[in-house]
Short mmCIF file of C-alpha atoms in Angstrom, two decimals:
data_model
loop_
_atom_site.label_atom_id
_atom_site.label_comp_id
_atom_site.label_asym_id
_atom_site.label_seq_id
_atom_site.Cartn_x
_atom_site.Cartn_y
_atom_site.Cartn_z
CA UNK N 234 1.67 21.63 40.95
CA UNK N 235 1.30 19.05 38.19
CA UNK N 236 -1.08 16.19 38.83
CA UNK N 237 0.72 12.91 39.42
CA UNK N 238 0.23 10.54 36.52
CA UNK N 239 -1.86 7.55 37.50
CA UNK N 240 0.08 4.31 37.39
CA UNK N 241 -1.34 1.86 34.87
CA UNK N 242 -1.68 -1.81 35.82
CA UNK N 243 0.46 -4.82 34.92
CA UNK N 244 -1.70 -7.71 33.72
CA UNK N 245 -0.07 -11.06 34.45
CA UNK N 246 -0.23 -14.33 32.50
CA UNK N 247 -2.74 -13.15 29.89
CA UNK N 248 -3.54 -15.43 26.94
CA UNK N 249 -3.70 -13.71 23.56
CA UNK N 250 -6.87 -14.95 21.83
CA UNK N 251 -7.28 -13.31 18.42
CA UNK N 252 -5.98 -10.78 15.92
CA UNK N 253 -7.37 -7.27 15.62
CA UNK N 254 -7.10 -4.20 13.39
CA UNK N 255 -3.84 -2.47 12.41
CA UNK N 256 -1.77 -5.61 12.84
CA UNK N 257 -2.38 -5.90 16.58
CA UNK N 258 -3.60 -8.92 18.52
CA UNK N 259 -6.10 -8.90 21.37
CA UNK N 260 -6.90 -10.45 24.70
CA UNK N 261 -9.89 -10.19 27.02
CA UNK N 262 -9.30 -9.35 30.66
CA UNK N 263 -12.42 -9.04 32.80
CA UNK N 264 -14.54 -6.46 30.94
CA UNK N 265 -11.65 -5.10 28.91
CA UNK N 266 -10.56 -5.80 25.39
CA UNK N 267 -6.78 -5.30 25.35
CA UNK N 268 -4.94 -4.55 22.09
CA UNK N 269 -1.30 -5.66 21.93
CA UNK N 270 1.30 -5.37 19.12
CA UNK N 271 3.91 -8.01 18.23
CA UNK N 272 2.16 -10.97 19.86
CA UNK N 273 0.14 -13.80 18.32
CA UNK N 274 -2.86 -15.88 19.42
CA UNK N 275 -1.77 -18.50 21.91
CA UNK N 276 1.03 -16.45 23.50
CA UNK N 277 0.79 -16.21 27.30
CA UNK N 278 2.28 -12.91 28.41
CA UNK N 279 2.49 -10.23 31.06
CA UNK N 280 1.06 -7.00 29.69
CA UNK N 281 1.94 -3.47 30.74
CA UNK N 282 -1.06 -1.24 30.06
CA UNK N 283 -0.04 1.96 28.27
CA UNK N 284 -3.47 3.48 27.66
CA UNK N 285 -6.78 2.76 29.31
CA UNK N 286 -10.34 3.63 28.36
CA UNK N 287 -13.69 2.47 29.76
CA UNK N 288 -13.95 -0.77 27.81
CA UNK N 289 -10.59 -1.25 26.16
CA UNK N 290 -6.90 -0.79 26.78
CA UNK N 291 -3.66 -0.74 24.82
CA UNK N 292 -0.70 -2.62 26.21
CA UNK N 293 2.72 -4.04 25.39
CA UNK N 294 4.09 -7.46 26.23
CA UNK N 295 6.84 -7.25 28.85
CA UNK N 296 7.31 -10.96 29.57
CA UNK N 297 6.49 -14.18 27.73
CA UNK N 298 5.43 -17.21 29.80
CA UNK N 299 4.42 -19.46 26.89
CA UNK N 300 5.02 -19.11 23.16
CA UNK N 301 2.22 -19.90 20.74
CA UNK N 302 2.74 -22.72 18.19
CA UNK N 303 1.74 -20.08 15.59
CA UNK N 304 4.73 -17.93 16.53
CA UNK N 305 7.70 -17.77 14.20
CA UNK N 306 11.04 -15.99 14.50
CA UNK N 307 11.04 -12.54 12.83
CA UNK N 308 13.69 -12.35 10.12
CA UNK N 309 14.23 -8.57 10.03
CA UNK N 310 16.63 -6.86 12.44
CA UNK N 311 14.32 -3.83 12.53
CA UNK N 312 11.20 -5.79 13.54
CA UNK N 313 9.31 -4.18 16.42
CA UNK N 314 10.83 -0.74 15.89
CA UNK N 315 10.21 0.03 12.22
CA UNK N 316 6.42 -0.22 12.50
CA UNK N 317 6.04 -2.18 9.26
CA UNK N 318 5.59 -5.94 8.71
CA UNK N 319 3.98 -6.37 12.14
CA UNK N 320 3.00 -9.99 11.47
CA UNK N 321 6.52 -11.32 10.93
CA UNK N 322 6.13 -13.16 14.24
CA UNK N 323 3.06 -15.03 12.90
CA UNK N 324 3.54 -18.03 10.59
CA UNK N 325 2.51 -17.16 7.02
CA UNK N 326 -0.17 -19.86 6.77
CA UNK N 327 -1.78 -18.38 9.88
CA UNK N 328 -1.52 -14.85 8.46
CA UNK N 329 -3.60 -16.06 5.52
CA UNK N 330 -6.14 -17.69 7.82
CA UNK N 331 -6.66 -14.49 9.78
CA UNK N 332 -6.85 -12.35 6.65
CA UNK N 333 -9.56 -14.61 5.30
CA UNK N 334 -11.37 -14.34 8.63
CA UNK N 335 -11.01 -10.54 8.56
CA UNK N 336 -12.71 -10.37 5.16
CA UNK N 337 -15.49 -12.79 6.19
CA UNK N 338 -16.19 -10.89 9.43
CA UNK N 339 -16.34 -7.52 7.66
CA UNK N 340 -18.69 -8.71 4.93
CA UNK N 341 -21.06 -10.53 7.28
CA UNK N 342 -21.02 -8.17 10.28
CA UNK N 343 -20.79 -4.80 8.54
CA UNK N 344 -22.26 -5.65 5.15
CA UNK N 345 -24.72 -8.24 6.52
CA UNK N 346 -24.66 -9.99 3.15
CA UNK N 347 -25.01 -13.67 2.35
CA UNK N 348 -21.82 -15.28 1.04
CA UNK N 349 -22.74 -18.28 -1.13
CA UNK N 350 -19.20 -18.90 -2.43
CA UNK N 351 -16.23 -17.81 -0.32
CA UNK N 352 -13.11 -18.92 -2.17
CA UNK N 353 -9.84 -19.48 -0.30
CA UNK N 354 -7.42 -16.58 -0.13
CA UNK N 355 -4.68 -16.49 -2.76
CA UNK N 356 -1.39 -16.35 -0.88
CA UNK N 357 1.70 -14.68 -2.25
CA UNK N 358 4.35 -17.02 -3.64
CA UNK N 359 6.95 -14.43 -2.63
CA UNK N 360 6.75 -13.39 1.01
CA UNK N 361 10.05 -11.49 1.03
CA UNK N 362 11.42 -8.94 -1.47
CA UNK N 363 7.98 -8.75 -3.08
CA UNK N 364 7.51 -4.98 -3.48
CA UNK N 365 8.43 -3.13 -6.68
CA UNK N 366 8.53 0.31 -5.05
CA UNK N 367 9.94 1.76 -1.82
CA UNK N 368 10.51 5.31 -0.63
CA UNK N 369 13.12 6.28 1.94
CA UNK N 370 13.40 9.50 3.92
CA UNK N 371 16.61 11.36 4.81
CA UNK N 372 16.59 13.00 8.24
CA UNK N 373 19.12 14.63 10.53
CA UNK N 374 17.24 13.21 13.53
CA UNK N 375 17.95 9.51 13.73
CA UNK N 376 15.62 7.48 15.92
CA UNK N 377 17.48 6.06 18.92
CA UNK N 378 16.38 2.69 20.26
CA UNK N 379 15.64 2.25 23.98
CA UNK N 380 19.01 0.56 24.43
CA UNK N 381 20.83 3.49 22.78
CA UNK N 382 18.94 6.01 24.93
CA UNK N 383 19.84 4.08 28.10
CA UNK N 384 23.52 4.23 27.17
CA UNK N 385 23.24 8.02 27.64
CA UNK N 386 26.08 8.88 25.27
CA UNK N 387 26.36 11.54 22.61
CA UNK N 388 26.19 10.02 19.12
CA UNK N 389 28.34 11.63 16.47
CA UNK N 390 26.20 10.41 13.58
CA UNK N 391 22.57 11.48 13.93
CA UNK N 392 21.81 11.47 10.21
CA UNK N 393 19.74 8.58 8.90
CA UNK N 394 18.03 7.31 5.78
CA UNK N 395 15.14 4.93 6.28
CA UNK N 396 11.51 4.91 7.37
CA UNK N 397 9.52 7.27 9.57
CA UNK N 398 8.81 6.06 13.08
CA UNK N 399 5.04 5.84 13.74
CA UNK N 400 3.93 8.77 15.90
CA UNK N 401 7.20 10.70 15.47
CA UNK N 402 6.96 12.62 12.19
CA UNK N 403 10.49 14.07 12.31
CA UNK N 404 12.30 10.90 13.41
CA UNK N 405 13.63 8.31 10.97
CA UNK N 406 14.82 4.80 11.74
CA UNK N 407 18.14 4.09 10.05
CA UNK N 408 17.53 1.03 7.88
CA UNK N 409 20.41 -1.34 7.27
CA UNK N 410 18.48 -4.05 5.44
CA UNK N 411 14.83 -4.07 4.40
CA UNK N 412 13.28 -7.35 3.24
CA UNK N 413 10.47 -5.76 1.22
CA UNK N 414 12.24 -5.05 -2.07
CA UNK N 415 14.98 -6.69 -4.13
CA UNK N 416 18.31 -6.40 -2.32
CA UNK N 417 19.58 -3.94 -4.94
CA UNK N 418 17.41 -1.40 -3.14
CA UNK N 419 19.44 -1.93 0.06
CA UNK N 420 22.74 -1.64 -1.78
CA UNK N 421 21.73 1.62 -3.49
CA UNK N 422 20.34 3.19 -0.30
CA UNK N 423 23.39 2.27 1.78
CA UNK N 424 25.83 3.45 -0.92
CA UNK N 425 24.09 6.85 -1.11
CA UNK N 426 24.09 7.06 2.69
CA UNK N 427 27.83 6.29 2.93
CA UNK N 428 28.71 8.76 0.17
CA UNK N 429 26.68 11.45 1.94
CA UNK N 430 28.37 10.70 5.26
CA UNK N 431 31.83 10.78 3.71
CA UNK N 432 31.28 14.05 1.85
CA UNK N 433 29.34 15.92 4.53
CA UNK N 434 25.97 16.18 2.78
CA UNK N 435 23.22 17.78 4.87
CA UNK N 436 20.27 15.50 5.65
CA UNK N 437 16.85 17.14 5.81
CA UNK N 438 15.46 18.64 9.02
CA UNK N 439 11.69 18.20 8.89
CA UNK N 440 11.09 20.88 11.53
CA UNK N 441 13.26 23.66 10.12
CA UNK N 442 12.87 22.54 6.47
CA UNK N 443 16.64 22.73 5.90
CA UNK N 444 19.08 20.28 4.35
CA UNK N 445 19.89 19.03 0.85
CA UNK N 446 18.87 15.34 0.89
CA UNK N 447 15.13 14.77 1.37
CA UNK N 448 13.83 11.55 -0.11
CA UNK N 449 14.63 8.73 -2.49
CA UNK N 450 12.45 6.29 -4.40
CA UNK N 451 13.50 2.96 -5.87
CA UNK N 452 11.33 1.11 -8.40
CA UNK N 453 12.12 -2.34 -9.74
CA UNK N 454 10.11 -4.10 -12.43
CA UNK N 455 9.22 -7.53 -13.78
CA UNK N 456 11.17 -6.65 -16.95
CA UNK N 457 14.41 -6.20 -14.97
CA UNK N 458 14.48 -2.41 -15.26
CA UNK N 459 15.42 -0.19 -12.34
CA UNK N 460 14.43 3.39 -11.49
CA UNK N 461 15.98 5.61 -8.81
CA UNK N 462 14.66 9.08 -8.04
CA UNK N 463 16.49 11.43 -5.67
CA UNK N 464 14.62 14.36 -4.15
CA UNK N 465 16.63 17.35 -2.90
CA UNK N 466 16.07 20.85 -1.58
CA UNK N 467 18.28 23.06 -3.71
CA UNK N 468 18.85 26.60 -2.44
CA UNK N 469 21.92 27.61 -4.44
CA UNK N 470 24.07 26.54 -7.36
CA UNK N 471 26.52 24.80 -5.04
CA UNK N 472 23.65 22.58 -3.79
CA UNK N 473 22.82 21.70 -7.37
CA UNK N 474 26.41 20.75 -8.12
CA UNK N 475 26.61 18.58 -4.99
CA UNK N 476 23.37 16.85 -5.95
CA UNK N 477 24.71 16.09 -9.43
CA UNK N 478 27.99 14.75 -8.04
CA UNK N 479 25.95 12.34 -5.92
CA UNK N 480 23.86 11.31 -8.93
CA UNK N 481 27.04 10.74 -10.98
CA UNK N 482 28.37 8.51 -8.21
CA UNK N 483 25.12 6.51 -8.16
CA UNK N 484 25.08 6.14 -11.95
CA UNK N 485 28.71 4.96 -12.01
CA UNK N 486 28.34 2.57 -9.05
CA UNK N 487 25.08 1.02 -10.32
CA UNK N 488 25.16 0.77 -14.14
CA UNK N 489 22.06 -1.47 -13.95
CA UNK N 490 19.93 1.63 -13.21
CA UNK N 491 17.96 2.32 -16.39
CA UNK N 492 16.19 5.46 -15.16
CA UNK N 493 18.11 7.84 -12.85
CA UNK N 494 15.99 10.88 -12.01
CA UNK N 495 15.95 13.86 -9.67
CA UNK N 496 13.52 16.46 -8.35
CA UNK N 497 14.32 19.83 -6.84
CA UNK N 498 11.77 20.34 -4.08
CA UNK N 499 11.61 23.37 -1.80
CA UNK N 500 8.04 22.68 -0.59
CA UNK N 501 7.08 21.65 2.92
CA UNK N 502 6.19 18.11 1.85
CA UNK N 503 7.70 15.36 -0.30
CA UNK N 504 4.89 15.04 -2.84
CA UNK N 505 6.13 15.46 -6.41
CA UNK N 506 2.85 15.43 -8.37
CA UNK N 507 3.13 19.15 -9.11
CA UNK N 508 6.92 19.23 -9.66
CA UNK N 509 9.00 18.59 -12.79
CA UNK N 510 11.10 15.42 -12.78
CA UNK N 511 14.47 15.68 -14.51
CA UNK N 512 16.38 12.83 -16.15
CA UNK N 513 20.02 12.53 -15.13
CA UNK N 514 20.68 9.26 -16.94
CA UNK N 515 18.66 6.80 -19.01
CA UNK N 516 14.89 7.03 -19.63
CA UNK N 517 12.11 8.79 -17.75
CA UNK N 518 10.21 5.52 -17.26
CA UNK N 519 10.43 1.76 -16.85
CA UNK N 520 8.08 -0.98 -18.04
CA UNK N 521 6.04 -3.63 -16.29
CA UNK N 522 4.81 -6.66 -18.19
CA UNK N 523 1.74 -8.80 -17.67
CA UNK N 524 0.45 -11.50 -20.02
CA UNK N 525 2.33 -10.00 -22.94
CA UNK N 526 1.02 -6.50 -22.22
CA UNK N 527 3.54 -3.77 -21.44
CA UNK N 528 2.74 -0.95 -19.04
CA UNK N 529 4.76 2.26 -18.96
CA UNK N 530 5.52 3.31 -15.38
CA UNK N 531 6.86 6.79 -14.71
CA UNK N 532 8.01 8.30 -11.39
CA UNK N 533 4.49 9.63 -10.70
CA UNK N 534 2.59 6.58 -11.97
CA UNK N 535 0.51 4.32 -9.77
CA UNK N 536 1.13 0.62 -10.22
CA UNK N 537 0.30 -2.17 -7.78
CA UNK N 538 3.39 -2.59 -5.61
CA UNK N 539 3.38 -6.41 -5.70
CA UNK N 540 3.71 -7.18 -9.42
CA UNK N 541 3.24 -10.96 -9.21
CA UNK N 542 0.16 -10.73 -6.98
CA UNK N 543 -1.26 -7.88 -9.07
CA UNK N 544 -1.41 -10.36 -11.95
CA UNK N 545 -3.29 -12.85 -9.76
CA UNK N 546 -5.64 -10.12 -8.53
CA UNK N 547 -6.48 -9.00 -12.06
CA UNK N 548 -7.00 -12.60 -13.20
CA UNK N 549 -9.58 -13.06 -10.43
CA UNK N 550 -11.33 -9.82 -11.45
CA UNK N 551 -11.38 -10.89 -15.12
CA UNK N 552 -12.68 -14.35 -14.25
CA UNK N 553 -15.46 -12.86 -12.09
CA UNK N 554 -16.40 -10.47 -14.92
CA UNK N 555 -17.29 -13.44 -17.12
CA UNK N 556 -16.47 -11.65 -20.39
CA UNK N 557 -17.26 -13.18 -23.78
CA UNK N 558 -16.08 -10.40 -26.09
CA UNK N 559 -19.50 -8.78 -26.46
CA UNK N 560 -19.67 -6.72 -23.27
CA UNK N 561 -19.41 -3.00 -22.63
CA UNK N 562 -17.32 -2.65 -19.46
CA UNK N 563 -16.95 0.36 -17.20
CA UNK N 564 -13.70 0.38 -15.21
CA UNK N 565 -14.18 2.81 -12.32
CA UNK N 566 -11.14 4.28 -10.54
CA UNK N 567 -9.08 2.94 -13.43
CA UNK N 568 -5.77 4.52 -12.35
CA UNK N 569 -3.31 4.07 -15.21
CA UNK N 570 -5.76 1.76 -16.94
CA UNK N 571 -4.08 -1.49 -15.92
CA UNK N 572 -7.31 -3.45 -15.37
CA UNK N 573 -9.03 -1.77 -18.34
CA UNK N 574 -6.25 -2.77 -20.71
CA UNK N 575 -5.91 -6.20 -19.10
CA UNK N 576 -9.57 -7.12 -19.78
CA UNK N 577 -9.91 -5.27 -23.11
CA UNK N 578 -9.15 -8.31 -25.27
CA UNK N 579 -12.19 -10.09 -23.79
CA UNK N 580 -14.59 -7.10 -24.09
CA UNK N 581 -16.30 -5.16 -26.86
CA UNK N 582 -15.30 -1.85 -25.29
CA UNK N 583 -13.89 -0.66 -21.95
CA UNK N 584 -14.56 2.83 -20.56
CA UNK N 585 -12.20 3.90 -17.76
CA UNK N 586 -12.71 6.79 -15.34
CA UNK N 587 -10.10 8.19 -12.94
CA UNK N 588 -9.65 11.34 -10.85
CA UNK N 589 -5.97 11.99 -11.68
CA UNK N 590 -5.43 13.47 -15.20
CA UNK N 591 -1.81 12.26 -15.38
CA UNK N 592 -2.95 8.69 -14.67
CA UNK N 593 -5.47 8.89 -17.51
CA UNK N 594 -2.74 10.06 -19.89
CA UNK N 595 -0.69 7.01 -18.81
CA UNK N 596 -3.74 4.80 -19.44
CA UNK N 597 -4.04 6.13 -22.99
CA UNK N 598 -0.32 5.63 -23.59
CA UNK N 599 -0.55 2.05 -22.33
CA UNK N 600 -3.45 1.31 -24.71
CA UNK N 601 -1.51 2.74 -27.65
CA UNK N 602 1.66 0.92 -26.60
CA UNK N 603 -0.17 -2.42 -26.76
CA UNK N 604 -2.20 -1.68 -29.90
CA UNK N 605 -5.47 -1.64 -27.93
CA UNK N 606 -8.15 0.37 -29.74
CA UNK N 607 -11.33 -0.46 -27.78
CA UNK N 608 -10.67 1.65 -24.66
CA UNK N 609 -11.88 5.14 -23.75
CA UNK N 610 -10.59 7.06 -20.73
CA UNK N 611 -11.98 10.07 -18.86
CA UNK N 612 -10.42 12.16 -16.09
CA UNK N 613 -12.39 13.80 -13.29
CA UNK N 614 -14.07 13.28 -9.96
CA UNK N 615 -15.96 9.98 -10.18
CA UNK N 616 -19.24 11.37 -8.81
CA UNK N 617 -19.09 14.22 -11.35
CA UNK N 618 -18.12 12.12 -14.38
CA UNK N 619 -20.21 9.01 -13.79
CA UNK N 620 -23.70 10.43 -14.13
CA UNK N 621 -26.87 9.10 -15.70
CA UNK N 622 -26.20 11.41 -18.66
CA UNK N 623 -22.74 9.80 -19.06
CA UNK N 624 -24.40 6.37 -19.11
CA UNK N 625 -26.93 7.53 -21.72
CA UNK N 626 -24.14 8.80 -23.96
CA UNK N 627 -21.83 5.79 -23.68
CA UNK N 628 -24.38 3.03 -23.21
CA UNK N 629 -25.46 1.00 -20.21
CA UNK N 630 -22.58 -1.24 -19.12
CA UNK N 631 -22.94 -5.01 -19.09
CA UNK N 632 -20.20 -5.21 -16.44
CA UNK N 633 -18.79 -2.66 -14.01
CA UNK N 634 -15.36 -3.24 -12.47
CA UNK N 635 -14.67 -0.89 -9.58
CA UNK N 636 -11.45 -0.53 -7.58
CA UNK N 637 -11.96 2.52 -5.34
CA UNK N 638 -9.54 3.97 -2.76
CA UNK N 639 -9.67 2.88 0.88
CA UNK N 640 -12.62 5.18 1.61
CA UNK N 641 -14.81 3.20 -0.80
CA UNK N 642 -17.35 4.61 -3.27
CA UNK N 643 -19.32 7.84 -2.93
CA UNK N 644 -23.07 7.30 -2.49
CA UNK N 645 -23.72 9.28 -5.70
CA UNK N 646 -21.60 6.75 -7.60
CA UNK N 647 -23.50 3.85 -6.07
CA UNK N 648 -26.82 5.44 -7.07
CA UNK N 649 -25.69 5.72 -10.71
CA UNK N 650 -24.52 2.09 -10.68
CA UNK N 651 -27.88 0.98 -9.31
CA UNK N 652 -29.70 2.98 -12.00
CA UNK N 653 -27.47 1.59 -14.77
CA UNK N 654 -28.22 -2.01 -13.70
CA UNK N 655 -25.18 -3.82 -15.14
CA UNK N 656 -25.54 -7.59 -15.14
CA UNK N 657 -22.42 -8.00 -13.02
CA UNK N 658 -20.32 -5.83 -10.72
CA UNK N 659 -16.78 -6.83 -9.83
CA UNK N 660 -15.73 -4.91 -6.72
CA UNK N 661 -12.00 -4.90 -5.96
CA UNK N 662 -11.08 -3.39 -2.60
CA UNK N 663 -8.05 -2.78 -0.39
CA UNK N 664 -10.37 -2.15 2.58
CA UNK N 665 -12.94 -4.89 3.29
CA UNK N 666 -14.68 -2.68 5.88
CA UNK N 667 -15.66 0.08 3.43
CA UNK N 668 -16.31 -2.56 0.78
CA UNK N 669 -18.78 -4.21 3.17
CA UNK N 670 -20.54 -0.87 3.72
CA UNK N 671 -20.93 -0.38 -0.05
CA UNK N 672 -22.15 -3.96 -0.55
CA UNK N 673 -24.93 -3.27 1.93
CA UNK N 674 -26.03 -0.28 -0.19
CA UNK N 675 -26.03 -2.48 -3.31
CA UNK N 676 -27.75 -5.39 -1.59
CA UNK N 677 -31.31 -4.44 -2.49
CA UNK N 678 -30.69 -4.94 -6.20
CA UNK N 679 -27.59 -7.16 -6.24
CA UNK N 680 -26.60 -10.37 -4.51
CA UNK N 681 -23.06 -11.46 -3.75
CA UNK N 682 -22.17 -14.40 -5.97
CA UNK N 683 -18.51 -15.04 -5.06
CA UNK N 684 -15.72 -13.66 -2.88
CA UNK N 685 -11.96 -14.15 -3.17
CA UNK N 686 -9.34 -12.40 -1.01
CA UNK N 687 -5.83 -11.92 -2.44
CA UNK N 688 -2.81 -11.33 -0.20
CA UNK N 689 -0.76 -8.53 -1.71
CA UNK N 690 1.21 -7.64 1.42
CA UNK N 691 2.67 -10.58 3.40
CA UNK N 692 3.56 -9.92 7.06
CA UNK N 693 1.02 -7.09 7.30
CA UNK N 694 -2.68 -7.09 8.16
CA UNK N 695 -3.60 -5.58 4.77
CA UNK N 696 -5.60 -7.66 2.30
CA UNK N 697 -7.22 -7.09 -1.10
CA UNK N 698 -10.63 -8.59 -1.74
CA UNK N 699 -12.60 -9.25 -4.93
CA UNK N 700 -16.39 -9.61 -4.83
CA UNK N 701 -18.68 -10.62 -7.68
CA UNK N 702 -22.24 -9.25 -7.57
CA UNK N 703 -25.09 -10.22 -9.90
CA UNK N 704 -28.48 -8.65 -10.48
CA UNK N 705 -31.21 -10.28 -8.41
CA UNK N 706 -34.18 -12.07 -10.00
CA UNK N 707 -32.31 -12.60 -13.28
CA UNK N 708 -32.97 -9.03 -14.40
CA UNK N 709 -30.88 -7.88 -17.32
CA UNK N 710 -29.90 -4.35 -18.19
CA UNK N 711 -31.79 -2.54 -20.95
CA UNK N 712 -29.48 -1.58 -23.78
CA UNK N 713 -29.56 1.88 -25.33
#
């Protein structure tokens, strides 16, 4: 006989007091810390506990008694179900305040570093339609809302194109309108969906790995160019013909598309790094532009997804670097060389290192495209490439700019940086917690000079942060 599930408590008239990780807010009830999504500090709510541990619980709001003055009306019809943009219910000026607090708390509590100059966060001028890239998933298992489930009817249309539901890998929420990318993205997605419905195209089944339509990506750019990539599982020639009829429809309906691409993918995942991308119409790339520099962006390229804020982020990094035209700069985790090329006009030479070989090839192309001749790029694992021997061969850097992934820098990389003793380190991070950990490791030889957060992702808890570090005691690096 199965054990009866213990009933979890209802907590009445609880005041939400702060924000927490992963876009949730929190409240304190007796000895518990309670994490709650889709509420804001100042809300007074009844909470239904969904999960309980010794010292914390997770709950959902089931009734609102008082609404916080910070609360604002969400503008997206999918808010609360989609799983993205969890802070839509929090006024944007308060989002910025809590992001700044998040950075400060991480650097002082985890990093335990002194912060002599903590500059105000740079907010995003665009808070809607700010992304230049979105990916949508096709699925034959549409997510049903609680209201639809309660209706207990059989739905004829269970296909959907949209976003994965958190915690349900094979379920996709049908998106009607997303406010993250230019509205052309919505029009293209919905037109493809309607064509597929009308002509009986099979949407992908993530469990059985069957179905023609898998995934689509839309990229827009600051130059007005538009890329669409359709990903399909092709098992026979008839599938290929159906895919091309769909692509022809898209090309005819949306003549503004400058790069219409497709990938045939029969793998168990949607990654395309190891697959050939075919051009159906137009070019195999688009361009981004920043301060007169042009950056070639292909379907596999990494480029910051908020173009306008990427420019602000890179300007902060360049300002912190304090370049005069005489410096040797190392750009670690250079990606497609965007920062390296962006600062090259103010440096003697820039050396970029990146793990992904294709990204390094893009970096070289972008240097050539802009007539930049003072950059060098190397591909390989950072801890294997950036060694003391590498520093001896290329010279000790005056400035290191580092923009690692969310996990932060490997300790071997930090040791080489400490041995190289650049005058300044500019540390750009998308994860202030791992950044704080790395700052603590650098703290013996470097002091934090300035900090500036940059909000790249409005209505989410994510924040980029730029930290300037300088050698302690006025020590300068020894040139070789």
